[in-house]
Amino acid sequence: MKALRFYAPEDVRLEERPEPECGPDEVKIRVRSCSTCGTDVKIFHNGHQNLTPPRTIGHEIAGEVVEVGSAVEATFDQHWEIGDRVQVIAAVPCGDCYECRKGWMAVCENQTSMGYQYEGGFAEYMVVPRQVLKVDGLNRVPDGVTLDEASAAEPLACAINAQEQLGIEKGDVVVVFGAGPIGCMHIRVARGVHGCGPVYLVDVNADRLAMSAAFARPDEVIDGSEVDVVARVMELTGGRGADVVITATAAKVAQEQAIAMAARNGRISFFGGLPKTDPVIGCDSNVVHYRQLHIHGANGSAPEHNKRALEYISTGQVPVADLITHRIPLEDALSALDLVRSGTAIKVTVNP
């Protein structure tokens, strides 16, 4: 089979590999869609501390079951059949640590990941490891949902995880920093699930803003390279500020502006992590104190968020099909990473 393998930073190769063998407590799938994201580009350039090369990368995975291990049903009380359409979680909790037992699987201290510790989805075939099955992380794709859409359920699950912490209410003013696919998903979750009020989308790239706005249809776009973002949000809200601010970008200035523009009792999600070499921001503690702000981190998702993402896609509450602007065959997977890097696409899927 063909697989995209990471060897070292900027040494990623499309290779012929033997098909993986399915163990007794594993499920083998034929990968049909593996979506790409900015993390894949970071891995290409820099590698990752949790990724031991050589490794097949790709973590937004959907496909069809082709083999079921003999012990799967008895071990995990799960019944799978050949041909079942499935989606695979990316972040894999251990299920046993304090956080997992508390139900906080998104922050499992022993978390592993597809495409990092396990072989990923940029391949024709993949084995779903026992740890994924143990935490109920292999999900049936609902009827009417394509496998391309199902592969987008993983980033959508991350947005769901972040927003369930924010208590978004009907009519709330929401600001989203970052005009990428995850920014579009945040807008759609805030509206389709929580019924928020006006949504403002912020970025510093005018072309990117225009492209994403055509899909997500925010009430206004704000080009941070042209205007004072905080002043504009204050103007739009009559001086009150935003009820909810989500920073879906790895920019310090976005986090600092989020604090400055938040309304009293405002909720802020630091959704995008900052570079490890420069992670410290300026924060006026008195603004946080006197406005009674709530600042939340957001780290990936739990298995339950993936199930909810598939449900939202299935019901139409959060459509994702139109966000998939490019479909690339596995043979050209490196060009998919180039598209993501260039910012000229919304969501790019690789179809083995």
mmCIF file of C-alpha atoms in Angstrom:
data_model
loop_
_atom_site.group_PDB
_atom_site.id
_atom_site.type_symbol
_atom_site.label_atom_id
_atom_site.label_comp_id
_atom_site.label_asym_id
_atom_site.label_seq_id
_atom_site.Cartn_x
_atom_site.Cartn_y
_atom_site.Cartn_z
ATOM 1 C CA MET A 1 0.000 0.000 0.000
ATOM 2 C CA LYS A 2 1.001 3.652 -0.278
ATOM 3 C CA ALA A 3 1.647 5.710 2.864
ATOM 4 C CA LEU A 4 3.025 9.180 3.627
ATOM 5 C CA ARG A 5 5.886 8.701 6.101
ATOM 6 C CA PHE A 6 7.668 11.262 8.261
ATOM 7 C CA TYR A 7 11.408 10.642 8.687
ATOM 8 C CA ALA A 8 12.701 14.029 9.805
ATOM 9 C CA PRO A 9 11.741 17.694 9.462
ATOM 10 C CA GLU A 10 11.150 18.369 5.745
ATOM 11 C CA ASP A 11 11.863 14.703 4.963
ATOM 12 C CA VAL A 12 8.402 13.252 4.356
ATOM 13 C CA ARG A 13 8.101 10.494 1.756
ATOM 14 C CA LEU A 14 5.307 8.727 -0.089
ATOM 15 C CA GLU A 15 6.305 5.078 0.111
ATOM 16 C CA GLU A 16 5.139 1.597 -0.681
ATOM 17 C CA ARG A 17 4.563 -0.238 2.602
ATOM 18 C CA PRO A 18 3.202 -3.649 3.530
ATOM 19 C CA GLU A 19 -0.451 -3.534 4.543
ATOM 20 C CA PRO A 20 -0.708 -3.569 8.347
ATOM 21 C CA GLU A 21 -1.843 -6.774 10.027
ATOM 22 C CA CYS A 22 -4.896 -6.639 12.285
ATOM 23 C CA GLY A 23 -4.345 -7.979 15.794
ATOM 24 C CA PRO A 24 -7.044 -9.800 17.787
ATOM 25 C CA ASP A 25 -7.998 -6.618 19.690
ATOM 26 C CA GLU A 26 -7.784 -4.229 16.729
ATOM 27 C CA VAL A 27 -9.858 -3.144 13.728
ATOM 28 C CA LYS A 28 -8.382 -2.621 10.272
ATOM 29 C CA ILE A 29 -9.867 0.061 8.022
ATOM 30 C CA ARG A 30 -9.532 1.147 4.420
ATOM 31 C CA VAL A 31 -8.869 4.872 4.755
ATOM 32 C CA ARG A 32 -11.112 6.866 2.444
ATOM 33 C CA SER A 33 -10.504 10.383 3.730
ATOM 34 C CA CYS A 34 -7.868 11.985 5.947
ATOM 35 C CA SER A 35 -8.182 15.739 6.298
ATOM 36 C CA THR A 36 -5.208 18.014 6.784
ATOM 37 C CA CYS A 37 -4.621 20.829 9.246
ATOM 38 C CA GLY A 38 -1.991 23.303 10.322
ATOM 39 C CA THR A 39 -0.533 20.746 12.723
ATOM 40 C CA ASP A 40 0.416 18.539 9.776
ATOM 41 C CA VAL A 41 2.348 21.466 8.298
ATOM 42 C CA LYS A 42 4.109 22.060 11.628
ATOM 43 C CA ILE A 43 5.055 18.374 11.769
ATOM 44 C CA PHE A 44 6.403 18.541 8.218
ATOM 45 C CA HIS A 45 8.693 21.457 9.096
ATOM 46 C CA ASN A 46 9.563 20.781 12.726
ATOM 47 C CA GLY A 47 8.563 17.258 13.693
ATOM 48 C CA HIS A 48 7.003 16.767 17.118
ATOM 49 C CA GLN A 49 8.323 15.616 20.483
ATOM 50 C CA ASN A 50 5.722 12.826 20.636
ATOM 51 C CA LEU A 51 6.349 11.566 17.111
ATOM 52 C CA THR A 52 9.018 8.882 16.742
ATOM 53 C CA PRO A 53 10.066 8.506 13.110
ATOM 54 C CA PRO A 54 9.585 6.879 10.758
ATOM 55 C CA ARG A 55 5.828 7.311 11.156
ATOM 56 C CA THR A 56 2.790 7.488 8.896
ATOM 57 C CA ILE A 57 1.198 10.838 9.708
ATOM 58 C CA GLY A 58 -2.387 12.100 9.418
ATOM 59 C CA HIS A 59 -4.927 12.244 12.240
ATOM 60 C CA GLU A 60 -8.338 13.388 10.856
ATOM 61 C CA ILE A 61 -9.431 9.951 9.697
ATOM 62 C CA ALA A 62 -12.488 8.254 8.205
ATOM 63 C CA GLY A 63 -12.838 5.002 6.291
ATOM 64 C CA GLU A 64 -14.446 1.582 6.010
ATOM 65 C CA VAL A 65 -13.895 -1.502 8.169
ATOM 66 C CA VAL A 66 -12.137 -4.312 6.273
ATOM 67 C CA GLU A 67 -11.177 -6.621 9.151
ATOM 68 C CA VAL A 68 -12.231 -7.067 12.781
ATOM 69 C CA GLY A 69 -9.979 -8.731 15.320
ATOM 70 C CA SER A 70 -11.283 -11.959 16.840
ATOM 71 C CA ALA A 71 -11.300 -10.576 20.404
ATOM 72 C CA VAL A 72 -12.766 -7.131 19.741
ATOM 73 C CA GLU A 73 -16.406 -7.884 20.547
ATOM 74 C CA ALA A 74 -15.643 -9.845 23.713
ATOM 75 C CA THR A 75 -12.995 -7.391 24.947
ATOM 76 C CA PHE A 76 -14.710 -4.073 24.229
ATOM 77 C CA ASP A 77 -18.381 -5.061 23.879
ATOM 78 C CA GLN A 78 -18.375 -3.507 20.401
ATOM 79 C CA HIS A 79 -19.795 -5.122 17.281
ATOM 80 C CA TRP A 80 -18.206 -4.145 13.989
ATOM 81 C CA GLU A 81 -18.837 -5.559 10.542
ATOM 82 C CA ILE A 82 -16.943 -5.444 7.275
ATOM 83 C CA GLY A 83 -18.054 -2.366 5.353
ATOM 84 C CA ASP A 84 -19.036 -0.273 8.385
ATOM 85 C CA ARG A 85 -18.225 3.395 7.783
ATOM 86 C CA VAL A 86 -16.204 4.788 10.667
ATOM 87 C CA GLN A 87 -14.440 7.866 12.018
ATOM 88 C CA VAL A 88 -11.396 7.622 14.288
ATOM 89 C CA ILE A 89 -10.571 9.961 17.169
ATOM 90 C CA ALA A 90 -7.194 11.711 16.930
ATOM 91 C CA ALA A 91 -6.360 12.354 20.596
ATOM 92 C CA VAL A 92 -6.431 9.068 22.491
ATOM 93 C CA PRO A 93 -6.926 9.246 26.286
ATOM 94 C CA CYS A 94 -5.732 6.437 28.531
ATOM 95 C CA GLY A 95 -9.080 6.016 30.298
ATOM 96 C CA ASP A 96 -7.396 5.262 33.632
ATOM 97 C CA CYS A 97 -5.731 8.408 35.014
ATOM 98 C CA TYR A 98 -7.291 10.844 37.478
ATOM 99 C CA GLU A 99 -8.431 13.201 34.720
ATOM 100 C CA CYS A 100 -10.019 10.407 32.669
ATOM 101 C CA ARG A 101 -11.824 9.017 35.704
ATOM 102 C CA LYS A 102 -13.164 12.517 36.386
ATOM 103 C CA GLY A 103 -14.488 12.650 32.819
ATOM 104 C CA TRP A 104 -11.835 15.136 31.657
ATOM 105 C CA MET A 105 -10.496 12.997 28.826
ATOM 106 C CA ALA A 106 -9.422 15.983 26.730
ATOM 107 C CA VAL A 107 -6.691 16.685 29.294
ATOM 108 C CA CYS A 108 -5.585 13.098 29.935
ATOM 109 C CA GLU A 109 -2.022 13.199 31.260
ATOM 110 C CA ASN A 110 -1.148 10.030 29.323
ATOM 111 C CA GLN A 111 -2.748 11.059 26.037
ATOM 112 C CA THR A 112 -1.415 9.515 22.842
ATOM 113 C CA SER A 113 -2.369 10.409 19.277
ATOM 114 C CA MET A 114 -2.988 8.949 15.868
ATOM 115 C CA GLY A 115 -0.119 9.778 13.540
ATOM 116 C CA TYR A 116 2.219 10.336 16.502
ATOM 117 C CA GLN A 117 2.529 7.226 18.684
ATOM 118 C CA TYR A 118 0.288 5.227 16.298
ATOM 119 C CA GLU A 119 0.394 4.953 12.516
ATOM 120 C CA GLY A 120 -1.816 7.631 10.995
ATOM 121 C CA GLY A 121 -4.295 8.040 8.190
ATOM 122 C CA PHE A 122 -2.279 9.239 5.184
ATOM 123 C CA ALA A 123 -2.261 5.654 3.963
ATOM 124 C CA GLU A 124 -4.503 3.269 2.074
ATOM 125 C CA TYR A 125 -4.996 1.021 5.110
ATOM 126 C CA MET A 126 -4.656 1.604 8.832
ATOM 127 C CA VAL A 127 -5.101 -0.406 12.014
ATOM 128 C CA VAL A 128 -7.213 1.168 14.748
ATOM 129 C CA PRO A 129 -5.257 0.339 17.924
ATOM 130 C CA ARG A 130 -6.786 -1.290 20.970
ATOM 131 C CA GLN A 131 -6.403 1.908 23.001
ATOM 132 C CA VAL A 132 -8.816 3.719 20.651
ATOM 133 C CA LEU A 133 -11.343 0.897 21.023
ATOM 134 C CA LYS A 134 -10.843 0.855 24.800
ATOM 135 C CA VAL A 135 -12.037 4.479 25.113
ATOM 136 C CA ASP A 136 -14.871 4.058 22.563
ATOM 137 C CA GLY A 137 -13.041 6.157 20.003
ATOM 138 C CA LEU A 138 -14.119 4.376 16.819
ATOM 139 C CA ASN A 139 -17.396 5.947 15.719
ATOM 140 C CA ARG A 140 -20.021 4.892 13.212
ATOM 141 C CA VAL A 141 -20.602 7.524 10.551
ATOM 142 C CA PRO A 142 -24.324 8.395 10.388
ATOM 143 C CA ASP A 143 -26.261 7.789 7.203
ATOM 144 C CA GLY A 144 -26.194 10.805 4.942
ATOM 145 C CA VAL A 145 -22.740 11.932 6.135
ATOM 146 C CA THR A 146 -19.932 11.435 3.612
ATOM 147 C CA LEU A 147 -16.556 10.129 4.686
ATOM 148 C CA ASP A 148 -14.982 13.443 3.691
ATOM 149 C CA GLU A 149 -17.377 15.180 6.079
ATOM 150 C CA ALA A 150 -16.648 12.555 8.750
ATOM 151 C CA SER A 151 -12.920 13.269 8.522
ATOM 152 C CA ALA A 152 -13.712 16.884 9.420
ATOM 153 C CA ALA A 153 -15.463 15.747 12.605
ATOM 154 C CA GLU A 154 -12.180 15.726 14.546
ATOM 155 C CA PRO A 155 -11.408 19.457 14.239
ATOM 156 C CA LEU A 156 -15.099 20.171 14.786
ATOM 157 C CA ALA A 157 -14.865 18.135 18.004
ATOM 158 C CA CYS A 158 -12.090 20.448 19.169
ATOM 159 C CA ALA A 159 -14.323 23.481 18.610
ATOM 160 C CA ILE A 160 -17.148 21.769 20.503
ATOM 161 C CA ASN A 161 -14.831 21.065 23.444
ATOM 162 C CA ALA A 162 -13.750 24.709 23.593
ATOM 163 C CA GLN A 163 -17.244 26.152 23.350
ATOM 164 C CA GLU A 164 -18.837 23.940 25.973
ATOM 165 C CA GLN A 165 -16.632 25.751 28.489
ATOM 166 C CA LEU A 166 -17.829 29.208 27.436
ATOM 167 C CA GLY A 167 -21.528 29.162 28.340
ATOM 168 C CA ILE A 168 -22.572 30.847 25.091
ATOM 169 C CA GLU A 169 -26.150 32.100 25.362
ATOM 170 C CA LYS A 170 -28.662 33.301 22.810
ATOM 171 C CA GLY A 171 -27.792 36.782 21.614
ATOM 172 C CA ASP A 172 -24.190 36.784 22.886
ATOM 173 C CA VAL A 173 -21.720 38.807 20.813
ATOM 174 C CA VAL A 174 -18.937 36.478 19.651
ATOM 175 C CA VAL A 175 -15.548 37.417 18.189
ATOM 176 C CA VAL A 176 -13.458 34.753 16.450
ATOM 177 C CA PHE A 177 -9.794 35.394 15.683
ATOM 178 C CA GLY A 178 -8.458 33.306 12.807
ATOM 179 C CA ALA A 179 -10.068 32.953 9.382
ATOM 180 C CA GLY A 180 -9.112 29.321 8.866
ATOM 181 C CA PRO A 181 -11.284 26.198 8.778
ATOM 182 C CA ILE A 182 -11.453 26.006 12.560
ATOM 183 C CA GLY A 183 -12.521 29.656 12.736
ATOM 184 C CA CYS A 184 -15.351 28.876 10.314
ATOM 185 C CA MET A 185 -16.353 25.887 12.441
ATOM 186 C CA HIS A 186 -16.345 28.008 15.588
ATOM 187 C CA ILE A 187 -18.743 30.449 13.944
ATOM 188 C CA ARG A 188 -21.067 27.651 12.909
ATOM 189 C CA VAL A 189 -21.032 25.966 16.333
ATOM 190 C CA ALA A 190 -21.696 29.275 18.103
ATOM 191 C CA ARG A 191 -24.660 29.951 15.826
ATOM 192 C CA GLY A 192 -26.026 26.501 15.022
ATOM 193 C CA VAL A 193 -25.661 24.938 18.461
ATOM 194 C CA HIS A 194 -25.744 27.865 20.893
ATOM 195 C CA GLY A 195 -27.824 30.459 19.016
ATOM 196 C CA CYS A 196 -25.436 33.335 19.589
ATOM 197 C CA GLY A 197 -25.963 36.880 18.357
ATOM 198 C CA PRO A 198 -23.629 38.855 16.077
ATOM 199 C CA VAL A 199 -20.322 37.197 15.133
ATOM 200 C CA TYR A 200 -17.226 39.127 14.070
ATOM 201 C CA LEU A 201 -14.310 37.406 12.322
ATOM 202 C CA VAL A 202 -10.795 38.837 12.740
ATOM 203 C CA ASP A 203 -7.628 38.140 10.744
ATOM 204 C CA VAL A 204 -4.697 40.074 9.311
ATOM 205 C CA ASN A 205 -4.936 38.510 5.837
ATOM 206 C CA ALA A 206 -7.564 40.208 3.696
ATOM 207 C CA ASP A 207 -7.730 37.419 1.121
ATOM 208 C CA ARG A 208 -8.136 34.800 3.817
ATOM 209 C CA LEU A 209 -10.838 36.883 5.482
ATOM 210 C CA ALA A 210 -12.764 37.245 2.253
ATOM 211 C CA MET A 211 -12.520 33.537 1.436
ATOM 212 C CA SER A 212 -13.651 32.367 4.884
ATOM 213 C CA ALA A 213 -16.370 35.019 5.115
ATOM 214 C CA ALA A 214 -17.928 33.659 1.929
ATOM 215 C CA PHE A 215 -18.487 30.343 3.754
ATOM 216 C CA ALA A 216 -18.995 31.302 7.412
ATOM 217 C CA ARG A 217 -20.845 34.589 6.736
ATOM 218 C CA PRO A 218 -19.876 36.530 9.865
ATOM 219 C CA ASP A 219 -21.805 39.713 10.555
ATOM 220 C CA GLU A 220 -18.614 41.654 9.909
ATOM 221 C CA VAL A 221 -14.984 40.935 9.099
ATOM 222 C CA ILE A 222 -12.254 42.941 10.803
ATOM 223 C CA ASP A 223 -8.862 43.203 9.135
ATOM 224 C CA GLY A 224 -6.364 43.575 11.943
ATOM 225 C CA SER A 225 -3.731 44.873 9.534
ATOM 226 C CA GLU A 226 -5.928 47.855 8.667
ATOM 227 C CA VAL A 227 -7.852 48.824 11.807
ATOM 228 C CA ASP A 228 -7.589 48.804 15.592
ATOM 229 C CA VAL A 229 -9.385 45.534 16.325
ATOM 230 C CA VAL A 230 -10.282 46.336 19.923
ATOM 231 C CA ALA A 231 -11.596 49.789 19.042
ATOM 232 C CA ARG A 232 -13.703 48.367 16.217
ATOM 233 C CA VAL A 233 -15.266 45.693 18.438
ATOM 234 C CA MET A 234 -16.020 48.335 21.060
ATOM 235 C CA GLU A 235 -17.626 50.498 18.391
ATOM 236 C CA LEU A 236 -19.750 47.597 17.103
ATOM 237 C CA THR A 237 -20.944 46.756 20.618
ATOM 238 C CA GLY A 238 -21.696 50.282 21.789
ATOM 239 C CA GLY A 239 -18.665 50.281 24.075
ATOM 240 C CA ARG A 240 -19.677 47.097 25.940
ATOM 241 C CA GLY A 241 -17.276 44.629 24.339
ATOM 242 C CA ALA A 242 -17.688 40.998 23.286
ATOM 243 C CA ASP A 243 -19.379 38.380 25.457
ATOM 244 C CA VAL A 244 -17.240 35.612 23.990
ATOM 245 C CA VAL A 245 -13.831 35.785 22.291
ATOM 246 C CA ILE A 246 -12.164 32.746 20.699
ATOM 247 C CA THR A 247 -8.546 33.010 19.545
ATOM 248 C CA ALA A 248 -8.220 30.303 16.892
ATOM 249 C CA THR A 249 -4.774 31.474 15.868
ATOM 250 C CA ALA A 250 -1.254 31.129 17.261
ATOM 251 C CA ALA A 251 -0.778 34.872 17.799
ATOM 252 C CA LYS A 252 0.115 36.582 21.061
ATOM 253 C CA VAL A 253 -1.524 39.819 19.983
ATOM 254 C CA ALA A 254 -4.848 38.045 19.494
ATOM 255 C CA GLN A 255 -4.840 36.803 23.077
ATOM 256 C CA GLU A 256 -3.930 40.245 24.383
ATOM 257 C CA GLN A 257 -6.635 41.887 22.290
ATOM 258 C CA ALA A 258 -9.157 39.284 23.454
ATOM 259 C CA ILE A 259 -8.673 40.359 27.053
ATOM 260 C CA ALA A 260 -8.892 44.032 26.132
ATOM 261 C CA MET A 261 -12.155 43.670 24.152
ATOM 262 C CA ALA A 262 -14.043 41.297 26.461
ATOM 263 C CA ALA A 263 -17.218 42.632 28.070
ATOM 264 C CA ARG A 264 -17.960 42.334 31.775
ATOM 265 C CA ASN A 265 -18.340 38.654 32.647
ATOM 266 C CA GLY A 266 -16.834 37.903 29.226
ATOM 267 C CA ARG A 267 -15.569 34.447 28.367
ATOM 268 C CA ILE A 268 -12.329 33.958 26.453
ATOM 269 C CA SER A 269 -10.986 30.777 24.864
ATOM 270 C CA PHE A 270 -7.278 30.557 24.138
ATOM 271 C CA PHE A 271 -7.977 27.951 21.481
ATOM 272 C CA GLY A 272 -4.748 28.304 19.507
ATOM 273 C CA GLY A 273 -1.536 27.535 21.364
ATOM 274 C CA LEU A 274 1.475 29.844 21.091
ATOM 275 C CA PRO A 275 4.978 28.858 19.963
ATOM 276 C CA LYS A 276 6.875 27.151 22.782
ATOM 277 C CA THR A 277 9.756 29.558 22.209
ATOM 278 C CA ASP A 278 7.575 32.614 22.896
ATOM 279 C CA PRO A 279 4.473 31.733 24.931
ATOM 280 C CA VAL A 280 4.216 34.677 27.364
ATOM 281 C CA ILE A 281 1.652 37.443 26.775
ATOM 282 C CA GLY A 282 0.968 40.774 28.417
ATOM 283 C CA CYS A 283 -2.141 40.670 30.596
ATOM 284 C CA ASP A 284 -3.660 43.560 32.518
ATOM 285 C CA SER A 285 -4.728 41.643 35.597
ATOM 286 C CA ASN A 286 -6.985 44.478 36.718
ATOM 287 C CA VAL A 287 -9.037 44.141 33.521
ATOM 288 C CA VAL A 288 -9.533 40.448 34.293
ATOM 289 C CA HIS A 289 -10.317 41.270 37.917
ATOM 290 C CA TYR A 290 -12.727 44.187 37.558
ATOM 291 C CA ARG A 291 -14.558 42.882 34.499
ATOM 292 C CA GLN A 292 -14.768 39.425 36.099
ATOM 293 C CA LEU A 293 -13.418 37.746 32.979
ATOM 294 C CA HIS A 294 -13.234 33.999 32.474
ATOM 295 C CA ILE A 295 -10.176 32.799 30.515
ATOM 296 C CA HIS A 296 -10.177 29.189 29.341
ATOM 297 C CA GLY A 297 -7.633 27.003 27.683
ATOM 298 C CA ALA A 298 -8.840 24.498 25.100
ATOM 299 C CA ASN A 299 -6.897 21.332 24.399
ATOM 300 C CA GLY A 300 -8.104 19.049 21.623
ATOM 301 C CA SER A 301 -11.153 16.939 22.328
ATOM 302 C CA ALA A 302 -12.472 13.849 24.064
ATOM 303 C CA PRO A 303 -14.112 10.843 22.363
ATOM 304 C CA GLU A 304 -17.572 12.154 23.283
ATOM 305 C CA HIS A 305 -16.916 15.389 21.374
ATOM 306 C CA ASN A 306 -16.233 13.393 18.203
ATOM 307 C CA LYS A 307 -19.580 11.629 18.552
ATOM 308 C CA ARG A 308 -21.304 14.958 19.045
ATOM 309 C CA ALA A 309 -19.510 16.402 16.012
ATOM 310 C CA LEU A 310 -20.832 13.599 13.805
ATOM 311 C CA GLU A 311 -24.310 14.201 15.208
ATOM 312 C CA TYR A 312 -24.155 17.942 14.470
ATOM 313 C CA ILE A 313 -22.978 17.261 10.915
ATOM 314 C CA SER A 314 -25.717 14.669 10.432
ATOM 315 C CA THR A 315 -28.511 16.952 11.657
ATOM 316 C CA GLY A 316 -27.270 19.956 9.701
ATOM 317 C CA GLN A 317 -26.688 22.017 12.838
ATOM 318 C CA VAL A 318 -23.048 22.429 11.829
ATOM 319 C CA PRO A 319 -22.522 21.809 8.101
ATOM 320 C CA VAL A 320 -18.954 21.126 6.966
ATOM 321 C CA ALA A 321 -19.275 19.820 3.394
ATOM 322 C CA ASP A 322 -18.837 23.230 1.788
ATOM 323 C CA LEU A 323 -15.724 23.939 3.887
ATOM 324 C CA ILE A 324 -13.912 21.127 2.049
ATOM 325 C CA THR A 325 -12.561 23.164 -0.831
ATOM 326 C CA HIS A 326 -9.932 20.707 -2.097
ATOM 327 C CA ARG A 327 -9.775 16.924 -2.427
ATOM 328 C CA ILE A 328 -6.320 15.538 -3.168
ATOM 329 C CA PRO A 329 -5.307 11.941 -3.997
ATOM 330 C CA LEU A 330 -2.800 10.285 -1.668
ATOM 331 C CA GLU A 331 -0.198 10.345 -4.466
ATOM 332 C CA ASP A 332 -0.225 14.162 -4.216
ATOM 333 C CA ALA A 333 -0.484 14.407 -0.428
ATOM 334 C CA LEU A 334 2.510 16.721 -0.158
ATOM 335 C CA SER A 335 0.683 19.224 -2.350
ATOM 336 C CA ALA A 336 -2.178 19.111 0.164
ATOM 337 C CA LEU A 337 0.250 20.303 2.843
ATOM 338 C CA ASP A 338 1.398 23.056 0.478
ATOM 339 C CA LEU A 339 -2.216 24.186 0.057
ATOM 340 C CA VAL A 340 -2.707 24.347 3.820
ATOM 341 C CA ARG A 341 0.552 26.239 4.222
ATOM 342 C CA SER A 342 -0.377 28.756 1.524
ATOM 343 C CA GLY A 343 -3.699 29.678 3.137
ATOM 344 C CA THR A 344 -5.446 29.469 -0.232
ATOM 345 C CA ALA A 345 -7.821 26.679 0.844
ATOM 346 C CA ILE A 346 -10.304 26.220 3.660
ATOM 347 C CA LYS A 347 -10.330 22.467 4.354
ATOM 348 C CA VAL A 348 -8.177 20.039 2.342
ATOM 349 C CA THR A 349 -8.829 16.296 2.422
ATOM 350 C CA VAL A 350 -6.528 13.557 1.198
ATOM 351 C CA ASN A 351 -8.394 10.658 -0.398
ATOM 352 C CA PRO A 352 -6.305 7.456 -0.510
#
